[in-house]
Amino acid sequence: MTAKPAQIRHPLVWYFALAYGISWLIWAPLWLPALGVNGLPALPFQHALGAMGPIAAAFIVSAVDGGRAGPLDLLRRMVLWRGRVVWLLIALFGPYALLALGLLVAGVFGADVPKLANLGRSTEFPQFSALAFLAYNVFTFGFGEEVGWRGFALPHLQQRHAAWLATLWLAVGWAIWHAPLFLYRPEFVAMGLAGAVGWLFSLLTGAVLLTWLYNESRGSLLVVALFHAAVDVAFTSAASSPIAVNTAGSLITLCGIAVIVAVGPRHLASQGRHPS
């Protein structure tokens, strides 16, 4: 007789608690100095290692809640690509197209336009080629975050709420996860109140686009991981500029609004939300 998998109450609560706890603990050597705690050793790429919190929490909670079937389903959705080529292309090249429009606007207003050869190259990691930097982001912030946010949390939220409300709740939880970054990441530390409000709004509209991509691709975590990674690469590229990034961010906001209008807020997909 096969043993029934154990189930836990409030799996979403456990998921978010673990995702926060794992990531914040990994980031501790980076953010604790801002609170006067120094001397903790930091590894190379410590910031990227913290992105493993959401994926680790997703696998742990899904295993406890549903046995082997939960983690196996996450692994299956991480490699879903058949019948989804269009969505893969949109996810991968869409952010670069928005950055290109941003660079065009920057040029129109007389700003210096960086060399296209720098597109996709990292100023933080100059040793990476454009392809290597994309791969780095896919496997850290792409899969590391999205297997948790879109792979575990979003389906659970969509079982109870319309897609727009599920996305809103997820965006709130996703924003809280970033809290330690405001203590040590230069771009977060320098935001100020107005910058933080703008960042929150861009996070929400980005969450709308990720829900749309997830539902339209019928649950492909590969699609949303590629989109997340491509946005990170495009917006931190050596080819970007403040005007280009602000313009591209505004375009992402418009795209999020267009998606809501085009497919409706209830499902955020033309053929209904993904059921799992």
Tab-separated table of C-alpha atoms in Angstrom:
chain	number	residue	atom	x	y	z
A	1	MET	CA	0.000	0.000	0.000
A	2	THR	CA	1.436	3.369	-1.026
A	3	ALA	CA	1.758	5.864	1.795
A	4	LYS	CA	-0.247	9.024	1.343
A	5	PRO	CA	2.003	12.089	0.988
A	6	ALA	CA	2.052	14.338	4.031
A	7	GLN	CA	0.225	17.620	3.680
A	8	ILE	CA	0.809	20.840	5.532
A	9	ARG	CA	-1.573	23.592	6.460
A	10	HIS	CA	-1.008	26.979	4.892
A	11	PRO	CA	1.702	25.956	2.395
A	12	LEU	CA	1.967	29.529	1.097
A	13	VAL	CA	2.809	30.831	4.570
A	14	TRP	CA	5.534	28.212	4.892
A	15	TYR	CA	6.771	28.971	1.391
A	16	PHE	CA	7.175	32.716	1.950
A	17	ALA	CA	8.719	32.203	5.403
A	18	LEU	CA	11.311	29.826	3.967
A	19	ALA	CA	11.991	31.938	0.870
A	20	TYR	CA	12.630	35.003	3.043
A	21	GLY	CA	14.597	33.109	5.687
A	22	ILE	CA	16.920	31.314	3.269
A	23	SER	CA	17.645	34.360	1.114
A	24	TRP	CA	18.037	36.811	3.990
A	25	LEU	CA	20.362	34.398	5.804
A	26	ILE	CA	22.541	33.966	2.711
A	27	TRP	CA	22.619	37.752	2.243
A	28	ALA	CA	23.392	38.376	5.940
A	29	PRO	CA	27.135	39.103	5.429
A	30	LEU	CA	26.107	41.783	2.918
A	31	TRP	CA	23.318	43.597	4.809
A	32	LEU	CA	24.340	43.165	8.467
A	33	PRO	CA	27.239	45.665	8.183
A	34	ALA	CA	24.634	48.396	7.622
A	35	LEU	CA	23.351	47.526	11.122
A	36	GLY	CA	26.837	47.539	12.638
A	37	VAL	CA	27.501	43.790	12.472
A	38	ASN	CA	30.784	43.220	10.656
A	39	GLY	CA	33.250	40.434	10.052
A	40	LEU	CA	31.012	37.787	8.517
A	41	PRO	CA	32.725	36.123	5.545
A	42	ALA	CA	31.177	36.736	2.110
A	43	LEU	CA	31.609	34.399	-0.825
A	44	PRO	CA	32.044	35.443	-4.459
A	45	PHE	CA	28.614	36.013	-6.023
A	46	GLN	CA	27.032	36.043	-2.544
A	47	HIS	CA	24.231	38.282	-3.800
A	48	ALA	CA	23.308	35.834	-6.566
A	49	LEU	CA	23.393	32.918	-4.130
A	50	GLY	CA	20.596	34.605	-2.202
A	51	ALA	CA	18.341	34.166	-5.231
A	52	MET	CA	18.274	30.438	-4.391
A	53	GLY	CA	15.884	31.100	-1.501
A	54	PRO	CA	12.640	31.028	-3.528
A	55	ILE	CA	13.556	27.905	-5.523
A	56	ALA	CA	14.748	26.077	-2.410
A	57	ALA	CA	11.548	26.986	-0.547
A	58	ALA	CA	9.423	25.815	-3.480
A	59	PHE	CA	11.074	22.398	-3.604
A	60	ILE	CA	11.002	21.931	0.177
A	61	VAL	CA	7.356	22.897	0.672
A	62	SER	CA	6.142	21.036	-2.431
A	63	ALA	CA	7.969	17.894	-1.264
A	64	VAL	CA	6.496	18.069	2.242
A	65	ASP	CA	3.036	18.955	0.941
A	66	GLY	CA	2.788	16.470	-1.906
A	67	GLY	CA	5.629	13.982	-1.793
A	68	ARG	CA	7.759	13.359	-4.885
A	69	ALA	CA	5.054	14.565	-7.268
A	70	GLY	CA	5.500	18.209	-6.265
A	71	PRO	CA	9.239	18.571	-6.965
A	72	LEU	CA	8.928	16.437	-10.110
A	73	ASP	CA	6.227	18.765	-11.426
A	74	LEU	CA	8.452	21.791	-10.784
A	75	LEU	CA	11.308	20.119	-12.662
A	76	ARG	CA	8.975	19.277	-15.547
A	77	ARG	CA	7.779	22.864	-15.871
A	78	MET	CA	11.355	24.175	-15.774
A	79	VAL	CA	12.030	22.583	-19.175
A	80	LEU	CA	8.645	23.056	-20.885
A	81	TRP	CA	9.264	24.456	-24.366
A	82	ARG	CA	7.355	22.385	-26.965
A	83	GLY	CA	4.513	24.441	-28.436
A	84	ARG	CA	5.819	27.506	-26.637
A	85	VAL	CA	8.457	28.828	-29.047
A	86	VAL	CA	6.596	32.104	-29.622
A	87	TRP	CA	6.451	32.781	-25.890
A	88	LEU	CA	10.100	31.840	-25.471
A	89	LEU	CA	11.050	34.355	-28.169
A	90	ILE	CA	8.876	37.072	-26.616
A	91	ALA	CA	10.374	36.393	-23.195
A	92	LEU	CA	13.965	36.396	-24.438
A	93	PHE	CA	13.961	39.255	-26.945
A	94	GLY	CA	11.146	41.482	-25.656
A	95	PRO	CA	13.251	43.200	-22.959
A	96	TYR	CA	16.071	43.897	-25.449
A	97	ALA	CA	13.556	45.418	-27.876
A	98	LEU	CA	12.296	47.713	-25.095
A	99	LEU	CA	15.861	48.727	-24.248
A	100	ALA	CA	16.541	49.454	-27.931
A	101	LEU	CA	13.511	51.771	-27.979
A	102	GLY	CA	14.805	53.401	-24.818
A	103	LEU	CA	18.191	53.977	-26.449
A	104	LEU	CA	16.432	55.478	-29.460
A	105	VAL	CA	14.563	57.907	-27.213
A	106	ALA	CA	17.815	58.761	-25.428
A	107	GLY	CA	19.411	59.564	-28.773
A	108	VAL	CA	16.492	61.762	-29.823
A	109	PHE	CA	16.897	63.828	-26.652
A	110	GLY	CA	20.603	64.235	-27.259
A	111	ALA	CA	21.908	61.796	-24.670
A	112	ASP	CA	25.025	59.805	-25.415
A	113	VAL	CA	24.048	56.460	-26.929
A	114	PRO	CA	26.316	53.649	-25.718
A	115	LYS	CA	27.889	51.282	-28.205
A	116	LEU	CA	25.662	48.398	-29.252
A	117	ALA	CA	28.685	46.135	-28.725
A	118	ASN	CA	28.063	46.631	-24.997
A	119	LEU	CA	24.501	45.316	-25.213
A	120	GLY	CA	24.205	42.515	-22.706
A	121	ARG	CA	27.648	43.088	-21.211
A	122	SER	CA	27.766	43.602	-17.462
A	123	THR	CA	29.457	46.556	-15.783
A	124	GLU	CA	29.438	44.589	-12.499
A	125	PHE	CA	30.974	41.472	-14.065
A	126	PRO	CA	33.115	42.654	-16.983
A	127	GLN	CA	34.693	39.199	-17.227
A	128	PHE	CA	31.399	37.787	-18.554
A	129	SER	CA	30.539	37.773	-22.232
A	130	ALA	CA	26.982	38.815	-23.123
A	131	LEU	CA	25.961	35.157	-23.464
A	132	ALA	CA	27.646	34.166	-20.203
A	133	PHE	CA	25.979	37.051	-18.355
A	134	LEU	CA	22.571	35.979	-19.692
A	135	ALA	CA	23.189	32.358	-18.651
A	136	TYR	CA	24.299	33.544	-15.198
A	137	ASN	CA	21.036	35.462	-14.777
A	138	VAL	CA	18.867	32.621	-16.122
A	139	PHE	CA	20.201	30.145	-13.567
A	140	THR	CA	20.326	32.541	-10.597
A	141	PHE	CA	17.653	35.233	-10.619
A	142	GLY	CA	15.708	33.531	-13.441
A	143	PHE	CA	15.135	30.000	-12.192
A	144	GLY	CA	16.233	30.846	-8.642
A	145	GLU	CA	13.336	33.251	-8.205
A	146	GLU	CA	10.728	32.155	-10.723
A	147	VAL	CA	10.480	28.491	-9.728
A	148	GLY	CA	9.297	29.901	-6.414
A	149	TRP	CA	7.278	33.008	-7.319
A	150	ARG	CA	5.587	31.796	-10.488
A	151	GLY	CA	6.154	28.044	-10.099
A	152	PHE	CA	4.824	27.609	-6.574
A	153	ALA	CA	3.201	30.769	-5.192
A	154	LEU	CA	1.276	31.954	-8.253
A	155	PRO	CA	-0.601	28.673	-8.923
A	156	HIS	CA	-1.629	28.477	-5.260
A	157	LEU	CA	-2.837	32.086	-5.297
A	158	GLN	CA	-4.709	31.633	-8.588
A	159	GLN	CA	-6.614	28.698	-7.119
A	160	ARG	CA	-8.272	31.151	-4.736
A	161	HIS	CA	-8.217	34.505	-6.508
A	162	ALA	CA	-8.655	36.092	-9.913
A	163	ALA	CA	-5.343	36.414	-11.732
A	164	TRP	CA	-5.038	40.170	-11.133
A	165	LEU	CA	-5.529	39.796	-7.374
A	166	ALA	CA	-3.194	36.796	-7.208
A	167	THR	CA	-0.598	38.892	-9.036
A	168	LEU	CA	-1.070	41.796	-6.642
A	169	TRP	CA	-0.594	39.608	-3.570
A	170	LEU	CA	2.430	37.963	-5.131
A	171	ALA	CA	3.953	41.340	-6.003
A	172	VAL	CA	3.631	42.392	-2.350
A	173	GLY	CA	5.382	39.228	-1.181
A	174	TRP	CA	8.011	39.586	-3.891
A	175	ALA	CA	8.690	43.209	-2.858
A	176	ILE	CA	9.153	42.246	0.810
A	177	TRP	CA	11.723	39.624	-0.215
A	178	HIS	CA	13.875	42.458	-1.619
A	179	ALA	CA	13.948	44.351	1.724
A	180	PRO	CA	17.590	43.570	2.684
A	181	LEU	CA	18.782	44.948	-0.665
A	182	PHE	CA	17.905	48.439	0.537
A	183	LEU	CA	20.714	48.057	3.078
A	184	TYR	CA	23.564	47.113	0.748
A	185	ARG	CA	22.852	47.225	-3.002
A	186	PRO	CA	23.947	50.666	-4.290
A	187	GLU	CA	21.027	51.065	-6.711
A	188	PHE	CA	18.541	50.344	-3.882
A	189	VAL	CA	20.310	52.415	-1.217
A	190	ALA	CA	20.286	55.439	-3.526
A	191	MET	CA	16.584	55.199	-4.467
A	192	GLY	CA	14.954	57.503	-1.948
A	193	LEU	CA	11.209	57.501	-1.319
A	194	ALA	CA	10.166	58.528	-4.836
A	195	GLY	CA	12.508	55.971	-6.375
A	196	ALA	CA	11.183	53.231	-4.086
A	197	VAL	CA	7.582	54.024	-5.069
A	198	GLY	CA	8.526	53.889	-8.745
A	199	TRP	CA	10.343	50.608	-8.167
A	200	LEU	CA	7.288	49.106	-6.451
A	201	PHE	CA	5.068	50.117	-9.373
A	202	SER	CA	7.495	48.648	-11.906
A	203	LEU	CA	7.616	45.448	-9.847
A	204	LEU	CA	3.823	45.233	-10.000
A	205	THR	CA	3.629	45.777	-13.749
A	206	GLY	CA	6.476	43.310	-14.220
A	207	ALA	CA	4.503	40.802	-12.141
A	208	VAL	CA	1.504	41.320	-14.445
A	209	LEU	CA	3.639	40.507	-17.485
A	210	LEU	CA	5.115	37.448	-15.759
A	211	THR	CA	1.648	36.142	-14.832
A	212	TRP	CA	0.553	36.693	-18.433
A	213	LEU	CA	3.592	34.841	-19.811
A	214	TYR	CA	3.141	32.009	-17.312
A	215	ASN	CA	-0.544	31.555	-18.109
A	216	GLU	CA	-0.184	31.971	-21.883
A	217	SER	CA	2.697	29.465	-21.999
A	218	ARG	CA	0.621	26.993	-19.992
A	219	GLY	CA	2.870	26.951	-16.968
A	220	SER	CA	6.331	27.080	-18.522
A	221	LEU	CA	8.874	28.167	-15.929
A	222	LEU	CA	11.474	28.317	-18.691
A	223	VAL	CA	9.530	31.171	-20.303
A	224	VAL	CA	9.260	33.280	-17.152
A	225	ALA	CA	12.869	32.560	-16.125
A	226	LEU	CA	14.099	33.763	-19.523
A	227	PHE	CA	11.995	36.931	-19.299
A	228	HIS	CA	13.177	37.702	-15.772
A	229	ALA	CA	16.813	37.146	-16.761
A	230	ALA	CA	16.528	39.159	-19.982
A	231	VAL	CA	15.022	42.129	-18.120
A	232	ASP	CA	17.841	42.033	-15.569
A	233	VAL	CA	20.490	41.827	-18.291
A	234	ALA	CA	18.956	44.535	-20.499
A	235	PHE	CA	18.428	46.999	-17.658
A	236	THR	CA	21.901	46.550	-16.151
A	237	SER	CA	23.692	46.289	-19.489
A	238	ALA	CA	26.726	48.426	-20.203
A	239	ALA	CA	24.720	49.666	-23.208
A	240	SER	CA	21.977	51.123	-21.005
A	241	SER	CA	21.715	54.690	-19.700
A	242	PRO	CA	19.414	56.379	-17.150
A	243	ILE	CA	17.168	57.802	-19.888
A	244	ALA	CA	17.065	54.485	-21.748
A	245	VAL	CA	16.295	52.515	-18.574
A	246	ASN	CA	13.556	54.939	-17.490
A	247	THR	CA	12.017	54.838	-20.954
A	248	ALA	CA	12.179	51.044	-21.112
A	249	GLY	CA	10.643	50.873	-17.624
A	250	SER	CA	7.802	53.109	-18.751
A	251	LEU	CA	7.285	50.876	-21.778
A	252	ILE	CA	7.081	47.808	-19.538
A	253	THR	CA	4.404	49.627	-17.537
A	254	LEU	CA	2.474	50.361	-20.738
A	255	CYS	CA	2.851	46.723	-21.807
A	256	GLY	CA	1.434	45.582	-18.473
A	257	ILE	CA	-1.557	47.901	-18.856
A	258	ALA	CA	-2.037	46.748	-22.459
A	259	VAL	CA	-2.090	43.111	-21.330
A	260	ILE	CA	-4.783	43.848	-18.733
A	261	VAL	CA	-6.898	45.623	-21.345
A	262	ALA	CA	-6.333	43.034	-24.089
A	263	VAL	CA	-6.889	39.771	-22.197
A	264	GLY	CA	-8.777	40.945	-19.120
A	265	PRO	CA	-7.719	41.022	-15.471
A	266	ARG	CA	-9.565	37.883	-14.379
A	267	HIS	CA	-7.298	35.384	-16.154
A	268	LEU	CA	-4.482	37.558	-17.587
A	269	ALA	CA	-4.381	35.187	-20.539
A	270	SER	CA	-6.305	34.881	-23.778
A	271	GLN	CA	-7.418	31.286	-23.115
A	272	GLY	CA	-7.729	31.297	-19.353
A	273	ARG	CA	-5.161	30.903	-16.644
A	274	HIS	CA	-2.936	27.864	-16.252
A	275	PRO	CA	-4.812	25.410	-14.002
A	276	SER	CA	-1.917	24.078	-11.909
